[in-house]
Tab-separated table of C-alpha atoms in Angstrom:
chain	number	residue	atom	x	y	z
J	1	UNK	CA	-0.473	-0.010	-0.087
J	2	UNK	CA	3.112	1.703	0.933
J	3	UNK	CA	4.493	2.141	-2.542
J	4	UNK	CA	0.862	2.566	-4.696
J	5	UNK	CA	0.648	5.481	-2.139
J	6	UNK	CA	3.949	6.746	-3.071
J	7	UNK	CA	3.905	5.939	-7.086
J	8	UNK	CA	0.352	8.195	-6.864
J	9	UNK	CA	2.189	10.999	-4.860
J	10	UNK	CA	4.754	10.734	-7.934
J	11	UNK	CA	1.137	10.809	-10.920
J	12	UNK	CA	0.263	13.424	-9.629
J	13	UNK	CA	3.275	15.556	-9.129
J	14	UNK	CA	3.893	14.360	-12.624
J	15	UNK	CA	0.590	15.944	-14.266
J	16	UNK	CA	1.614	18.996	-11.865
J	17	UNK	CA	4.649	19.958	-13.287
J	18	UNK	CA	3.462	19.251	-16.988
J	19	UNK	CA	0.180	21.357	-17.004
J	20	UNK	CA	2.949	24.315	-14.276
J	21	UNK	CA	5.104	23.962	-18.400
J	22	UNK	CA	2.310	23.629	-20.872
J	23	UNK	CA	1.634	27.313	-19.195
J	24	UNK	CA	4.141	28.608	-19.101
J	25	UNK	CA	4.776	28.438	-22.095
J	26	UNK	CA	1.418	29.068	-23.748
J	27	UNK	CA	2.003	32.835	-21.493
J	28	UNK	CA	3.490	33.927	-25.466
J	29	UNK	CA	0.942	36.883	-24.925
J	30	UNK	CA	1.826	38.591	-22.134
J	31	UNK	CA	5.224	38.126	-23.456
J	32	UNK	CA	7.263	40.748	-24.351
J	33	UNK	CA	9.580	40.078	-27.842
J	34	UNK	CA	12.957	42.261	-27.942
J	35	UNK	CA	16.022	42.175	-30.992
J	36	UNK	CA	18.772	43.046	-29.932
J	37	UNK	CA	21.617	43.216	-33.239
J	38	UNK	CA	24.989	42.863	-31.283
J	39	UNK	CA	28.337	45.017	-32.625
J	40	UNK	CA	31.491	45.218	-32.058
J	41	UNK	CA	30.477	48.782	-32.273
J	42	UNK	CA	27.625	49.710	-30.735
J	43	UNK	CA	24.755	47.081	-29.229
J	44	UNK	CA	20.876	48.238	-29.933
J	45	UNK	CA	17.465	47.124	-29.211
J	46	UNK	CA	14.925	47.129	-30.246
J	47	UNK	CA	11.380	45.883	-28.166
J	48	UNK	CA	7.902	45.647	-30.207
J	49	UNK	CA	5.902	48.630	-30.472
J	50	UNK	CA	8.132	50.847	-29.359
J	51	UNK	CA	10.670	50.696	-31.639
J	52	UNK	CA	14.138	51.733	-30.614
J	53	UNK	CA	15.271	51.515	-26.867
J	54	UNK	CA	18.544	50.827	-26.433
J	55	UNK	CA	21.541	52.585	-28.671
J	56	UNK	CA	24.585	52.686	-27.470
J	57	UNK	CA	28.608	51.264	-27.249
J	58	UNK	CA	28.823	47.709	-26.764
J	59	UNK	CA	32.096	48.334	-24.201
J	60	UNK	CA	32.232	47.048	-20.571
J	61	UNK	CA	35.801	48.636	-18.175
J	62	UNK	CA	36.775	46.531	-15.634
J	63	UNK	CA	38.602	45.970	-13.027
J	64	UNK	CA	41.307	43.582	-12.474
J	65	UNK	CA	41.474	42.539	-8.753
J	66	UNK	CA	38.312	42.670	-8.094
J	67	UNK	CA	36.767	40.260	-11.523
J	68	UNK	CA	33.395	43.590	-11.389
J	69	UNK	CA	32.368	45.554	-14.548
J	70	UNK	CA	31.895	48.978	-13.541
J	71	UNK	CA	30.640	51.489	-16.417
J	72	UNK	CA	28.820	50.784	-19.243
J	73	UNK	CA	27.985	52.818	-23.021
J	74	UNK	CA	29.467	56.553	-23.101
J	75	UNK	CA	30.766	56.056	-19.856
J	76	UNK	CA	33.125	53.158	-20.467
J	77	UNK	CA	34.216	54.395	-24.173
J	78	UNK	CA	35.266	57.851	-22.665
J	79	UNK	CA	37.662	55.722	-19.744
J	80	UNK	CA	39.055	54.601	-22.933
J	81	UNK	CA	42.841	55.467	-22.669
J	82	UNK	CA	41.959	57.168	-19.172
J	83	UNK	CA	42.171	54.180	-16.673
J	84	UNK	CA	44.408	52.984	-14.414
J	85	UNK	CA	46.761	49.877	-14.707
J	86	UNK	CA	44.001	48.005	-12.727
J	87	UNK	CA	40.855	48.899	-14.510
J	88	UNK	CA	40.745	47.947	-18.576
J	89	UNK	CA	38.178	48.494	-20.848
J	90	UNK	CA	37.483	46.099	-23.172
J	91	UNK	CA	34.723	45.263	-25.274
J	92	UNK	CA	33.049	42.137	-24.699
J	93	UNK	CA	31.631	40.767	-28.475
J	94	UNK	CA	34.130	41.484	-31.742
J	95	UNK	CA	33.259	40.697	-34.893
J	96	UNK	CA	30.329	38.501	-33.645
J	97	UNK	CA	31.530	36.489	-31.688
J	98	UNK	CA	31.702	36.353	-27.352
J	99	UNK	CA	35.495	37.184	-26.998
J	100	UNK	CA	34.574	37.837	-22.549
J	101	UNK	CA	31.639	35.162	-21.287
J	102	UNK	CA	31.132	37.140	-18.299
J	103	UNK	CA	30.577	40.713	-19.984
J	104	UNK	CA	28.494	39.752	-22.274
J	105	UNK	CA	26.058	38.839	-19.634
J	106	UNK	CA	25.762	41.398	-17.646
J	107	UNK	CA	25.341	43.849	-20.516
J	108	UNK	CA	22.856	41.560	-22.111
J	109	UNK	CA	21.089	41.611	-19.242
J	110	UNK	CA	21.378	45.240	-18.204
J	111	UNK	CA	20.747	45.477	-22.346
J	112	UNK	CA	17.313	43.586	-21.395
J	113	UNK	CA	16.651	45.201	-18.301
J	114	UNK	CA	16.974	48.815	-19.442
J	115	UNK	CA	14.239	48.181	-22.883
J	116	UNK	CA	11.040	46.665	-21.524
J	117	UNK	CA	12.203	46.945	-16.986
J	118	UNK	CA	10.486	44.925	-14.171
J	119	UNK	CA	8.839	41.884	-15.819
J	120	UNK	CA	6.878	39.312	-14.857
J	121	UNK	CA	7.906	36.923	-17.864
J	122	UNK	CA	11.008	36.685	-18.923
J	123	UNK	CA	11.508	38.179	-23.364
J	124	UNK	CA	11.498	36.534	-26.049
J	125	UNK	CA	13.750	38.254	-27.430
J	126	UNK	CA	15.847	38.037	-31.688
J	127	UNK	CA	19.521	38.087	-31.592
J	128	UNK	CA	21.350	39.278	-35.201
J	129	UNK	CA	25.102	37.471	-36.086
J	130	UNK	CA	26.730	37.832	-38.905
J	131	UNK	CA	26.019	34.923	-41.830
J	132	UNK	CA	28.649	33.012	-41.104
J	133	UNK	CA	28.680	31.384	-37.859
J	134	UNK	CA	29.780	28.137	-36.385
J	135	UNK	CA	27.784	26.049	-33.787
J	136	UNK	CA	29.365	26.709	-31.762
J	137	UNK	CA	29.576	30.415	-31.665
J	138	UNK	CA	25.392	30.188	-32.091
J	139	UNK	CA	24.896	28.273	-29.628
J	140	UNK	CA	27.127	29.979	-27.391
J	141	UNK	CA	24.932	33.232	-28.245
J	142	UNK	CA	21.866	32.136	-27.253
J	143	UNK	CA	23.491	30.830	-23.378
J	144	UNK	CA	24.744	33.586	-23.020
J	145	UNK	CA	21.601	35.465	-24.045
J	146	UNK	CA	19.050	33.137	-22.334
J	147	UNK	CA	21.149	33.142	-18.798
J	148	UNK	CA	20.654	37.608	-19.527
J	149	UNK	CA	16.874	37.087	-18.607
J	150	UNK	CA	15.687	35.685	-22.602
J	151	UNK	CA	12.849	32.819	-22.323
J	152	UNK	CA	12.840	31.809	-26.144
J	153	UNK	CA	16.085	33.202	-28.540
J	154	UNK	CA	16.339	33.283	-31.792
J	155	UNK	CA	19.112	33.647	-33.977
J	156	UNK	CA	17.902	37.003	-37.481
J	157	UNK	CA	21.487	37.270	-39.905
J	158	UNK	CA	21.734	40.939	-40.139
J	159	UNK	CA	22.439	40.731	-44.148
J	160	UNK	CA	18.238	39.641	-44.023
J	161	UNK	CA	17.167	42.167	-41.631
J	162	UNK	CA	18.749	44.792	-43.225
J	163	UNK	CA	17.003	44.196	-46.767
J	164	UNK	CA	14.220	44.159	-44.489
J	165	UNK	CA	14.267	47.451	-43.139
J	166	UNK	CA	15.287	48.272	-46.014
J	167	UNK	CA	12.040	47.303	-47.719
J	168	UNK	CA	13.228	44.143	-49.376
J	169	UNK	CA	10.556	41.313	-50.110
J	170	UNK	CA	13.006	38.579	-48.791
J	171	UNK	CA	10.218	35.685	-49.534
J	172	UNK	CA	10.393	36.346	-53.637
J	173	UNK	CA	12.368	34.472	-55.610
J	174	UNK	CA	14.077	38.108	-57.025
J	175	UNK	CA	17.928	38.103	-56.036
J	176	UNK	CA	19.434	41.415	-53.961
J	177	UNK	CA	22.639	41.445	-52.506
J	178	UNK	CA	23.535	43.011	-49.018
J	179	UNK	CA	26.711	44.732	-47.869
J	180	UNK	CA	26.939	45.346	-43.832
J	181	UNK	CA	29.734	47.216	-43.326
J	182	UNK	CA	30.360	47.351	-39.759
J	183	UNK	CA	33.377	48.568	-36.978
J	184	UNK	CA	34.472	44.840	-36.813
J	185	UNK	CA	33.407	42.748	-40.267
J	186	UNK	CA	32.164	42.980	-42.928
J	187	UNK	CA	29.252	40.931	-43.964
J	188	UNK	CA	27.771	39.913	-47.949
J	189	UNK	CA	24.820	37.821	-48.605
J	190	UNK	CA	22.889	37.377	-51.723
J	191	UNK	CA	19.380	36.626	-50.909
J	192	UNK	CA	16.784	34.948	-52.467
J	193	UNK	CA	13.649	33.007	-51.277
J	194	UNK	CA	13.918	33.697	-47.559
J	195	UNK	CA	17.467	32.076	-47.265
J	196	UNK	CA	20.696	33.929	-47.729
J	197	UNK	CA	22.416	31.288	-51.494
J	198	UNK	CA	25.777	33.012	-51.196
J	199	UNK	CA	27.244	34.383	-48.218
J	200	UNK	CA	30.535	35.900	-47.192
J	201	UNK	CA	32.057	37.265	-44.142
J	202	UNK	CA	35.154	39.336	-43.517
J	203	UNK	CA	37.019	40.843	-40.181
J	204	UNK	CA	37.671	43.414	-42.555
J	205	UNK	CA	35.610	46.859	-41.264
J	206	UNK	CA	35.874	50.369	-39.773
J	207	UNK	CA	38.018	49.008	-36.214
J	208	UNK	CA	40.583	48.381	-40.020
J	209	UNK	CA	40.656	51.171	-40.837
J	210	UNK	CA	41.146	53.364	-37.526
J	211	UNK	CA	43.855	50.662	-37.396
J	212	UNK	CA	45.619	51.344	-40.166
J	213	UNK	CA	45.491	54.875	-39.909
J	214	UNK	CA	47.188	54.094	-36.669
J	215	UNK	CA	49.956	52.392	-37.851
J	216	UNK	CA	51.130	54.697	-40.618
J	217	UNK	CA	50.813	57.575	-37.732
J	218	UNK	CA	53.401	55.853	-35.817
J	219	UNK	CA	54.954	54.990	-39.037
J	220	UNK	CA	55.580	58.494	-40.933
J	221	UNK	CA	56.135	60.633	-38.033
J	222	UNK	CA	57.180	58.637	-34.684
J	223	UNK	CA	53.581	58.730	-32.895
J	224	UNK	CA	51.546	56.675	-31.433
J	225	UNK	CA	47.544	57.498	-31.037
J	226	UNK	CA	44.788	55.985	-29.349
J	227	UNK	CA	41.966	54.489	-31.124
J	228	UNK	CA	39.636	57.319	-30.272
J	229	UNK	CA	41.992	60.034	-31.984
J	230	UNK	CA	41.832	57.347	-34.745
J	231	UNK	CA	38.048	57.572	-35.018
J	232	UNK	CA	37.964	60.730	-34.916
J	233	UNK	CA	41.036	61.573	-37.137
J	234	UNK	CA	38.623	59.260	-40.268
J	235	UNK	CA	35.170	61.025	-39.934
J	236	UNK	CA	37.000	64.110	-40.021
J	237	UNK	CA	38.751	62.933	-43.478
J	238	UNK	CA	36.127	60.870	-45.050
J	239	UNK	CA	32.825	63.655	-44.113
J	240	UNK	CA	35.358	66.681	-46.001
J	241	UNK	CA	34.898	65.164	-49.544
J	242	UNK	CA	35.473	70.082	-50.778
J	243	UNK	CA	39.682	69.927	-50.024
J	244	UNK	CA	41.507	66.375	-50.005
J	245	UNK	CA	44.517	68.498	-49.437
J	246	UNK	CA	43.008	70.025	-45.834
J	247	UNK	CA	45.386	69.448	-42.705
J	248	UNK	CA	44.525	68.474	-39.563
J	249	UNK	CA	45.892	68.830	-36.008
J	250	UNK	CA	47.067	64.850	-33.956
J	251	UNK	CA	47.948	64.279	-31.328
J	252	UNK	CA	49.654	62.323	-29.129
J	253	UNK	CA	53.532	59.922	-27.594
J	254	UNK	CA	56.320	60.639	-29.098
J	255	UNK	CA	57.522	56.961	-29.890
J	256	UNK	CA	61.109	58.003	-29.044
J	257	UNK	CA	60.659	59.318	-26.072
J	258	UNK	CA	57.595	59.155	-24.402
J	259	UNK	CA	57.012	63.124	-24.427
J	260	UNK	CA	53.347	64.838	-26.252
J	261	UNK	CA	53.579	65.768	-29.194
J	262	UNK	CA	51.644	67.145	-32.020
J	263	UNK	CA	51.069	66.963	-35.675
J	264	UNK	CA	49.313	68.603	-38.878
J	265	UNK	CA	48.673	65.770	-41.177
J	266	UNK	CA	46.990	66.253	-44.506
J	267	UNK	CA	44.169	64.309	-45.483
J	268	UNK	CA	44.909	62.875	-48.990
J	269	UNK	CA	47.516	60.684	-47.135
J	270	UNK	CA	44.725	60.019	-44.701
J	271	UNK	CA	43.296	58.679	-47.890
J	272	UNK	CA	45.617	56.669	-49.239
J	273	UNK	CA	45.471	54.800	-46.114
J	274	UNK	CA	41.961	54.337	-46.227
J	275	UNK	CA	41.503	53.279	-49.483
J	276	UNK	CA	43.073	50.781	-49.604
J	277	UNK	CA	41.492	48.753	-46.968
J	278	UNK	CA	37.926	50.583	-48.685
J	279	UNK	CA	39.502	47.756	-52.393
J	280	UNK	CA	40.322	44.926	-50.048
J	281	UNK	CA	35.669	44.760	-49.352
J	282	UNK	CA	35.316	45.594	-52.439
J	283	UNK	CA	37.367	42.971	-53.563
J	284	UNK	CA	35.017	40.748	-51.714
J	285	UNK	CA	31.509	41.920	-53.536
J	286	UNK	CA	33.521	41.001	-56.978
J	287	UNK	CA	34.352	38.146	-56.094
J	288	UNK	CA	30.349	37.279	-54.450
J	289	UNK	CA	28.546	38.834	-57.689
J	290	UNK	CA	30.937	35.841	-60.027
J	291	UNK	CA	29.838	33.610	-57.387
J	292	UNK	CA	25.839	34.533	-57.895
J	293	UNK	CA	23.857	33.270	-60.542
J	294	UNK	CA	23.066	33.892	-64.765
J	295	UNK	CA	18.883	34.752	-63.179
J	296	UNK	CA	20.061	36.478	-59.624
J	297	UNK	CA	22.602	38.889	-61.288
J	298	UNK	CA	19.394	39.846	-63.565
J	299	UNK	CA	17.853	40.670	-60.845
J	300	UNK	CA	20.733	42.610	-57.968
J	301	UNK	CA	21.136	44.464	-61.297
J	302	UNK	CA	17.919	46.284	-62.172
J	303	UNK	CA	17.540	46.879	-58.265
J	304	UNK	CA	21.144	48.003	-56.937
J	305	UNK	CA	23.221	47.010	-54.544
J	306	UNK	CA	22.109	47.437	-50.506
J	307	UNK	CA	24.752	49.105	-48.244
J	308	UNK	CA	24.639	49.335	-44.325
J	309	UNK	CA	25.986	49.422	-41.618
J	310	UNK	CA	28.338	52.061	-39.570
J	311	UNK	CA	30.861	52.167	-41.848
J	312	UNK	CA	28.960	52.876	-45.085
J	313	UNK	CA	28.254	56.023	-44.343
J	314	UNK	CA	32.138	56.469	-46.328
J	315	UNK	CA	30.879	58.383	-49.612
J	316	UNK	CA	33.892	56.997	-51.045
J	317	UNK	CA	32.962	53.317	-50.694
J	318	UNK	CA	30.068	53.891	-52.330
J	319	UNK	CA	31.341	55.461	-55.425
J	320	UNK	CA	33.903	52.559	-55.558
J	321	UNK	CA	30.720	50.473	-55.228
J	322	UNK	CA	29.359	52.442	-58.745
J	323	UNK	CA	32.599	52.629	-60.165
J	324	UNK	CA	33.556	48.783	-60.373
J	325	UNK	CA	30.399	47.167	-60.214
J	326	UNK	CA	28.272	49.440	-62.541
J	327	UNK	CA	25.153	48.562	-59.874
J	328	UNK	CA	23.341	51.435	-57.773
J	329	UNK	CA	24.014	51.445	-54.219
J	330	UNK	CA	21.056	52.302	-51.720
J	331	UNK	CA	22.346	54.174	-48.724
J	332	UNK	CA	19.729	54.961	-46.045
J	333	UNK	CA	20.076	57.977	-43.357
J	334	UNK	CA	20.682	56.060	-40.301
J	335	UNK	CA	22.704	52.439	-42.335
J	336	UNK	CA	23.878	52.123	-38.330
J	337	UNK	CA	19.785	51.467	-37.642
J	338	UNK	CA	18.672	49.306	-40.499
J	339	UNK	CA	19.887	45.385	-39.320
J	340	UNK	CA	18.432	46.296	-35.609
J	341	UNK	CA	15.115	47.585	-37.897
J	342	UNK	CA	14.908	44.994	-40.487
J	343	UNK	CA	14.935	42.842	-36.925
J	344	UNK	CA	11.955	45.182	-35.307
J	345	UNK	CA	9.728	44.189	-37.730
J	346	UNK	CA	10.731	40.741	-38.210
J	347	UNK	CA	9.094	40.684	-34.569
J	348	UNK	CA	5.947	40.565	-35.473
J	349	UNK	CA	5.650	37.684	-37.813
J	350	UNK	CA	8.548	36.393	-35.344
J	351	UNK	CA	8.043	32.331	-34.420
J	352	UNK	CA	9.724	31.628	-31.186
J	353	UNK	CA	9.851	27.547	-30.863
J	354	UNK	CA	11.773	25.514	-29.123
J	355	UNK	CA	15.546	25.479	-29.738
J	356	UNK	CA	13.507	25.785	-33.850
J	357	UNK	CA	16.599	27.808	-35.306
J	358	UNK	CA	19.536	25.141	-33.405
J	359	UNK	CA	16.747	22.559	-33.919
J	360	UNK	CA	17.947	23.429	-38.425
J	361	UNK	CA	21.722	23.937	-38.316
J	362	UNK	CA	22.335	20.470	-36.890
J	363	UNK	CA	19.559	19.682	-39.992
J	364	UNK	CA	21.306	21.196	-42.420
J	365	UNK	CA	24.909	19.871	-41.334
J	366	UNK	CA	23.412	16.476	-40.430
J	367	UNK	CA	22.584	16.157	-44.481
J	368	UNK	CA	25.923	18.511	-45.894
J	369	UNK	CA	27.965	15.288	-43.782
J	370	UNK	CA	25.552	13.116	-45.562
J	371	UNK	CA	27.172	14.184	-49.128
J	372	UNK	CA	30.401	14.903	-48.117
J	373	UNK	CA	30.489	10.805	-46.913
J	374	UNK	CA	29.127	9.974	-50.287
J	375	UNK	CA	31.107	12.759	-52.194
J	376	UNK	CA	34.173	10.907	-50.961
J	377	UNK	CA	32.480	7.067	-51.036
């Protein structure tokens, strides 16, 4: 009788737990929907029916002695290069990949709370990622966002989100090409019938230009400058197309004696440093077009190339693409926000099935493995 009683109690408990779980899964009506773009330079969020809520640098400052995060966002960015030895400023996400898991958790948890405030139910979240990522990288992002307070997570490619923001119907059979030039990575994708046909991710983007300018100043003038200074100089030169011979004052530290110094740099010299990086991006765009089927090339020639991302503001990149590819270039007013705006549009029709994306990715991987085995035979 005792065994029967214990067995009956166990069955009742299992049914109660199952009903509670089903009740939790059916609470999607009360859950808020949120989109997050985890960029190298900035982290942005979009809340359903409310628009963009967070748009701040994805930088944290951390005390290495106590292993404690001190500041985030704009406040942390202002402290770059002005910190004592025990405090470091870092980007937890570089080129779409998590490089510091704990810092990423803290940052994502903060932006979720800042976006939706206090809520009884955990939100459903869409995370924008680069087009070429491994399963390990995708699972790391899903795990980090879930631990940070999300209920269910869907991964969405940044190029598809950018196309949606530009009014492209990604489910149509006609092809489109999207080039997303961010701070840490450049994504090139040919999209047709709701899927990415050809994808290419480059580790060449806005930060590459900043590093090239810093190297040029150090080599030519024996002066060290910080990342913020090189970025400011880049923006000043690329936005001033009227007079390329204009002189810009740059302040830094002398490599030889360590003393402060200032120099005047010709804008034309900086352009000579910037153009090789832009040409590398252009080369990969032409290589992607060369691999595209002729039918899709015809569609792309008719519709043009969509250029998004923060570094898309460089007018010389647009001119190079138009000159070399003979394609019209579609630029938006705020190219750095097109990915998060497109993800916000996708929120309305998103189907948050449990581990849907992971299952589909595993299925594709299994099919590819079978094809590879047949090829070897």
